[in-house]
Structures are given as C-alpha cells and as structure tokens.
Amino acid sequence: MEHVDTHPVRPRRVLITGAGGQLGRALQEAFSDDDVLALRREDWDVASPPPAGLGPADLVLHAAAWTNVDGAEDDPQGAAAVNVGGTTHAAALGAPLVAFSSDYVFDGRKGAPYVESDSPAPLSAYGRTKLHGEAAAGESAWIVRSSWLFGPTGHNFVRTMLRLGAARDEVAVVDDQRGCPTYVGHLAEATRQVVELPFGTWHVAAAGDCTWAEFAEAIFEQAGLGCRVRRISSAAFGAKALRPAYSVLRSEKGAPELPHWRDGLAECLSRLGASRAAGEGE
Ligand SMILES: NC(=O)c1ccc[n+]([C@@H]2O[C@H](COP(=O)([O-])OP(=O)(O)OC[C@H]3O[C@@H](n4cnc5c(N)ncnc54)[C@H](OP(=O)(O)O)[C@@H]3O)[C@@H](O)[C@H]2O)c1
C-alpha cells in the first residue's frame, strides 16, 4: 500500500539579518525554498536585543554589519555596537548561526593564502570588531570569512567603477592590495553548503585573486567602458583605515569552492544589465 504522509515536514525557518544589504539580498534568493524571515535594519537594529515576537528560527544568517571600514576608525564604539553587540544578539536567538566575517581580520603580511588556522591580527578598527564579533557568535556557529564582496545592489566597488568609468577617461585605483573579489550570489549559494558542515570557521572566497586596479580593468573591459586605470599605491590613495596588502582566503578544511571572480563579475554585470533594462536599478 502506498504510504501517504499526512504530516509533511515543516519548512526550515531561516531568519536573515541585514536583509537590505548586498549579501542579505543574495541570501534571500539562495534560501528562497525555505521559510525566510528577512529583517532589514528598520525591522531590527541589531545593536539592540531582538524585537519581541520574532518566533523560533531553525537557522540565523547574520548579514547585518557596520561595513564602513574608514568610518569605523572615527567611531570604533559605534562599529563594535553593531559588529560585536549585533552578533551577540543574533547568537542569543538560540538557533544555529552563520556569522559572516572578513579577510580584514588578517594583517596581510603572510604573503601566501590565509587558511582557517592562521592567526588573525587586524590592522583596522573594522577588522577588530569583526574579529571580536567572531568570538561573540558562540559555539553553535559557522564563521564564514569572505572578502571584497560585490553584487548588483548596494555600495560596492563594481557599482562605483561603473559609475566613474562612464563619467571619466581615467580613474586612479590602488594596486598594492591583493584579494579575492567575491560575488554575493556565489557566497550565498555556498552558504547553503556550509550549513551542512560542522560548526567552526570556514574561508569562502572566489577563486583567483587580483589587485583593486586589476579588478577595475576587468570591470571596464567586461562592461565595454573605455576608461583607463592609473595604478596608485594605498599611501597615495590615503584611505583612513589600513587594509591588508595581501588577503587571499583559501580553505584547508574543504569549504565549498566558489567560481572565479571573473565569472562572478560577469554574472553581476549581466544582472545589472537586466535590472537596468527592467528599470529596477538602484
Ligand atoms: N562588503 C565587503 O567587502 C565584505 C567583505 C568581507 C566580509 N563582509 C561581511 O559580509 C557581511 C555582509 O556585508 P555586505 O557587503 O552585504 O554589507 P552591506 O551591503 O553594507 O550590508 C550590511 C547591512 O547591514 C545593515 N546594518 C548596518 N547596521 C545595522 C544595524 N545596527 N542593525 C541592523 N542592520 C544594520 C545595513 O543597513 P544600512 O544600509 O541601512 O546601513 C545593510 O543593509 C558583513 O558581515 C560584512 O562584514 C563584507
């Protein structure tokens, strides 16, 4: 006799913080088969405890963060309230937690890809808050370190270069920082695999590496923009926060491997083209 299940399994309830950010939006797409509760900053300022009535969650994807790296130098306590306090509050929900962290927890002096067992030594206030946030995530957590995120929405290097590249003949771009530009869509898809792995720290960044100047050249080339890139040093650029000169992330533990950053860039540009065509661009 055919077995009929009259008690279907309840869909997994996934709570996403920072749902208005570039990764938060990509996570909503990647987890769309689940019962997703997407919370933007106006729904929950994570620097405060969670609002009442959220209900139980099976999984928390904590993508809310203070991501203004230079701004954190001026207001390290404000950044800590979000990146450390916010992670404490997300962990207090009591569900398994994905806490996203950053290559900026490293000082960049290793000169070879950073793996999960390498010792962090952040150079910036932002990096310190992300490192302390990792500790605040607790034991039932996956710490997913990624780097140089970009996507079709929000503030990111690709969107900035598209804007500048359309308006100028030349842009000056830093050429002495090397990392892995990671497409948020690829990171969000990989996050579905990470939550099948044991709790702990996982490095999940795009394959390949480049400098910001090389990334800008690829953006202009793939977007068909004639803008030139003038390669400058971090010192000449003069950003407030120090950033690691080399922050390529790789996994020694078998984290999911992501496509090459050039493939992520192609996907991002095609999404932007599609949203421009639909009149949805931000
Ligand atoms: N961006 C990168 O290059 C990069 C690299 C490595 C790791 N990461 C990490 O990846 C994660 C996602 O970053 P992202 O690139 O998606 O950043 P993002 O686009 O700046 O998104 C962060 C989101 O968090 C929100 N937020 C800020 N303060 C908040 C608060 N107090 N309460 C609730 N929400 C708040 C922001 O809202 P508003 O827009 O209103 O401020 C924004 O929607 C973060 O943990 C980040 O540290 C980022």
XYZ file of C-alpha atoms and ligand atoms in Angstrom:
330
model
C 0.000 0.000 0.000
C 1.236 3.447 -0.891
C 2.341 5.447 2.126
C 0.752 8.880 2.331
C 2.478 11.352 4.664
C -0.252 13.353 6.340
C 2.338 15.271 8.411
C 4.628 16.943 5.877
C 7.901 18.234 7.269
C 7.666 21.888 8.251
C 9.917 24.064 6.040
C 13.115 25.266 7.682
C 12.585 28.717 9.224
C 15.523 30.930 8.292
C 15.964 34.374 9.825
C 18.176 36.782 7.858
C 19.551 39.961 9.452
C 20.804 42.834 7.302
C 18.347 41.711 4.626
C 18.612 45.062 2.840
C 22.377 44.714 2.322
C 24.035 43.216 -0.736
C 24.693 39.829 0.869
C 21.364 39.841 2.717
C 19.524 40.175 -0.577
C 21.531 37.389 -2.189
C 20.825 35.137 0.814
C 17.091 35.709 0.408
C 17.372 34.412 -3.159
C 19.584 31.449 -2.276
C 17.334 30.326 0.596
C 14.033 31.005 -1.186
C 12.943 27.360 -0.786
C 12.940 27.906 2.977
C 10.507 29.812 5.166
C 12.537 33.036 5.232
C 12.059 35.914 7.664
C 14.100 38.759 6.132
C 14.809 41.563 8.606
C 16.138 44.897 7.447
C 17.673 47.493 9.725
C 14.260 49.145 10.263
C 12.856 45.762 11.389
C 15.685 45.063 13.837
C 18.606 47.333 14.712
C 20.932 44.523 15.792
C 22.796 46.834 18.188
C 19.700 46.288 20.371
C 18.275 42.961 21.546
C 15.843 41.287 19.127
C 12.307 42.654 18.991
C 9.596 40.595 20.668
C 7.556 38.187 18.610
C 10.169 37.038 16.116
C 9.243 33.433 16.803
C 11.603 30.480 16.708
C 14.177 30.046 13.947
C 15.956 26.906 12.738
C 18.833 28.905 11.289
C 20.028 32.516 11.558
C 22.001 34.086 8.696
C 23.566 37.156 10.264
C 24.433 39.537 7.419
C 23.842 42.831 9.251
C 27.072 44.683 9.889
C 28.798 48.032 10.099
C 30.727 47.778 6.815
C 32.099 51.323 6.548
C 35.758 50.420 7.069
C 37.065 54.002 7.163
C 34.100 55.218 9.235
C 34.925 52.651 11.915
C 38.221 54.476 12.575
C 36.213 57.567 13.614
C 33.617 55.648 15.624
C 35.071 52.315 16.761
C 32.498 52.004 19.521
C 29.637 52.529 17.102
C 31.117 49.861 14.834
C 31.591 47.496 17.788
C 27.988 48.009 18.916
C 26.858 46.603 15.552
C 29.580 44.075 14.745
C 30.148 42.675 18.241
C 26.915 43.566 20.055
C 24.854 42.673 16.983
C 26.455 39.245 16.733
C 25.902 38.671 20.464
C 22.229 39.481 19.970
C 21.955 37.241 16.895
C 23.555 34.365 18.830
C 21.121 34.953 21.701
C 18.272 33.892 19.408
C 19.498 30.385 20.232
C 19.440 28.935 16.709
C 22.468 27.745 14.751
C 24.078 30.897 13.411
C 26.040 31.854 10.314
C 28.173 34.880 11.205
C 29.832 36.488 8.210
C 33.338 37.775 8.771
C 36.107 39.289 6.750
C 39.607 38.939 5.320
C 40.329 42.180 7.201
C 40.868 40.142 10.383
C 44.340 39.422 8.893
C 47.274 41.815 8.644
C 48.263 40.738 5.125
C 51.911 40.070 5.970
C 51.802 36.315 5.360
C 52.337 36.711 1.612
C 50.538 33.416 0.927
C 46.835 32.493 1.059
C 45.302 32.681 4.526
C 43.719 29.438 5.757
C 41.391 28.934 8.691
C 44.130 28.099 11.218
C 46.165 31.269 10.527
C 46.297 33.761 13.384
C 44.231 36.912 12.882
C 45.880 40.284 13.523
C 43.556 43.035 12.277
C 45.041 46.350 11.125
C 41.848 48.410 11.446
C 39.062 49.146 13.910
C 36.642 47.449 11.500
C 38.828 44.324 11.426
C 38.986 44.265 15.219
C 35.196 44.486 15.517
C 34.792 41.640 13.022
C 37.266 39.506 14.973
C 35.508 40.195 18.276
C 32.224 39.519 16.510
C 33.516 36.067 15.590
C 34.093 35.345 19.269
C 30.602 36.629 20.093
C 28.982 34.154 17.678
C 29.264 31.359 20.233
C 29.791 27.660 19.713
C 26.752 26.803 17.577
C 28.020 28.922 14.729
C 29.673 28.831 11.359
C 32.059 31.778 10.953
C 32.146 32.391 7.217
C 35.057 34.642 6.268
C 34.843 36.129 2.808
C 36.342 39.098 1.017
C 35.830 42.064 -1.306
C 32.076 41.456 -1.737
C 30.213 42.841 -4.713
C 26.749 42.393 -6.181
C 24.102 44.136 -8.232
C 22.789 46.234 -5.318
C 24.208 48.428 -2.588
C 27.560 50.120 -2.231
C 30.388 48.161 -3.758
C 33.476 48.560 -5.917
C 31.854 47.275 -9.121
C 28.995 49.753 -8.969
C 31.374 52.591 -8.087
C 33.665 51.755 -11.020
C 30.720 51.535 -13.447
C 29.627 54.994 -12.353
C 33.119 56.521 -12.528
C 34.029 54.661 -15.718
C 31.002 56.087 -17.522
C 31.860 59.639 -16.460
C 35.668 59.797 -16.737
C 38.531 58.914 -19.064
C 40.752 57.693 -16.229
C 40.443 56.572 -12.629
C 43.238 56.088 -10.082
C 42.974 52.721 -8.352
C 45.037 51.070 -5.639
C 47.390 48.391 -6.973
C 49.157 47.196 -3.812
C 46.317 45.252 -2.160
C 45.595 41.748 -3.419
C 42.480 39.776 -2.597
C 39.579 37.712 -3.924
C 36.621 39.769 -5.196
C 33.630 37.612 -4.285
C 30.200 37.755 -5.905
C 27.481 37.746 -3.241
C 25.342 35.343 -5.281
C 28.132 32.755 -5.208
C 28.744 33.276 -1.485
C 25.030 32.967 -0.710
C 24.761 29.684 -2.670
C 27.855 28.335 -0.908
C 26.331 29.257 2.456
C 23.689 26.577 1.823
C 26.517 24.035 1.699
C 28.370 25.490 4.685
C 25.387 24.840 6.963
C 25.742 21.125 6.174
C 29.326 21.226 7.548
C 30.465 21.208 11.187
C 30.357 24.466 13.155
C 33.583 26.486 13.069
C 35.490 28.880 10.851
C 35.334 28.494 7.072
C 37.074 30.542 4.384
C 34.744 31.032 1.420
C 36.023 33.409 -1.269
C 36.144 33.483 -5.057
C 38.748 31.500 -6.956
C 41.578 33.575 -8.408
C 42.968 36.805 -6.995
C 43.827 40.299 -8.177
C 44.549 43.845 -7.056
C 41.856 46.529 -6.998
C 43.429 48.054 -10.134
C 43.316 44.709 -11.962
C 39.702 44.299 -10.837
C 38.830 47.774 -12.166
C 40.434 46.933 -15.538
C 38.364 43.744 -15.756
C 35.189 45.683 -14.892
C 35.808 48.229 -17.651
C 36.729 45.511 -20.132
C 33.672 43.339 -19.390
C 31.364 46.374 -19.323
C 32.777 47.771 -22.581
C 33.896 51.058 -20.994
C 36.941 52.840 -22.432
C 38.104 54.259 -19.087
C 41.826 53.859 -18.257
C 43.110 52.705 -14.871
C 46.033 54.584 -13.319
C 47.698 52.331 -10.774
C 48.456 54.035 -7.466
C 49.641 52.970 -4.018
C 47.482 52.722 -0.897
C 49.598 55.538 0.565
C 48.800 57.791 -2.418
C 45.090 56.942 -2.143
C 45.205 57.877 1.529
C 42.243 55.953 2.987
C 41.796 56.426 6.715
C 41.925 52.725 7.645
C 44.869 50.452 6.958
C 43.993 47.419 4.852
C 45.931 44.189 4.375
C 48.274 44.192 1.360
C 47.544 40.516 0.751
C 44.340 38.893 1.966
C 43.690 35.966 -0.360
C 41.500 33.459 1.534
C 41.643 29.724 0.921
C 40.311 26.751 2.858
C 42.412 23.999 4.378
C 39.224 22.250 5.592
C 37.301 21.618 2.382
C 34.978 24.635 2.410
C 32.813 24.961 -0.711
C 34.833 26.284 -3.648
C 33.481 29.322 -5.437
C 33.718 30.178 -9.146
C 36.478 32.532 -10.320
C 35.964 36.232 -9.556
C 35.815 36.953 -13.324
C 32.756 34.658 -13.549
C 31.213 36.431 -10.563
C 31.843 39.753 -12.272
C 30.192 38.514 -15.486
C 27.120 37.377 -13.518
C 26.939 40.645 -11.624
C 27.189 42.725 -14.819
C 24.535 40.642 -16.510
C 22.228 41.114 -13.506
C 22.857 44.852 -13.622
C 22.099 44.908 -17.337
C 18.890 43.013 -16.710
C 17.798 45.288 -13.883
C 18.642 48.396 -15.934
C 16.543 47.014 -18.786
C 13.680 46.419 -16.365
C 14.096 49.893 -14.870
C 14.853 48.456 -11.473
C 18.406 49.730 -10.996
C 19.181 51.373 -7.671
N 31.499 44.283 1.760
C 32.629 43.567 1.791
O 33.538 43.781 1.003
C 32.799 42.462 2.809
C 33.964 41.698 2.785
C 34.085 40.661 3.710
C 33.101 40.409 4.615
N 31.989 41.193 4.636
C 30.953 40.910 5.624
O 29.823 40.359 4.946
C 28.629 40.736 5.636
C 27.656 41.380 4.671
O 28.252 42.565 4.147
P 27.627 43.357 2.928
O 28.719 43.565 1.950
O 26.350 42.726 2.483
O 27.338 44.751 3.622
P 26.232 45.831 3.339
O 25.782 45.772 1.914
O 26.767 47.103 3.900
O 25.017 45.315 4.214
C 25.021 45.375 5.593
C 23.599 45.587 6.001
O 23.558 45.699 7.435
C 22.721 46.778 7.749
N 23.031 47.327 9.051
C 24.010 48.189 9.401
N 23.915 48.482 10.703
C 22.854 47.784 11.182
C 22.244 47.675 12.437
N 22.709 48.348 13.502
N 21.168 46.870 12.567
C 20.669 46.203 11.505
N 21.197 46.279 10.284
C 22.288 47.059 10.130
C 22.936 47.788 6.666
O 21.853 48.690 6.638
P 22.075 50.181 6.075
O 22.276 50.025 4.608
O 20.808 50.859 6.467
O 23.295 50.720 6.763
C 22.992 46.880 5.438
O 21.694 46.621 4.950
C 29.084 41.622 6.798
O 29.249 40.823 7.946
C 30.443 42.120 6.351
O 31.252 42.477 7.444
C 31.804 42.209 3.742
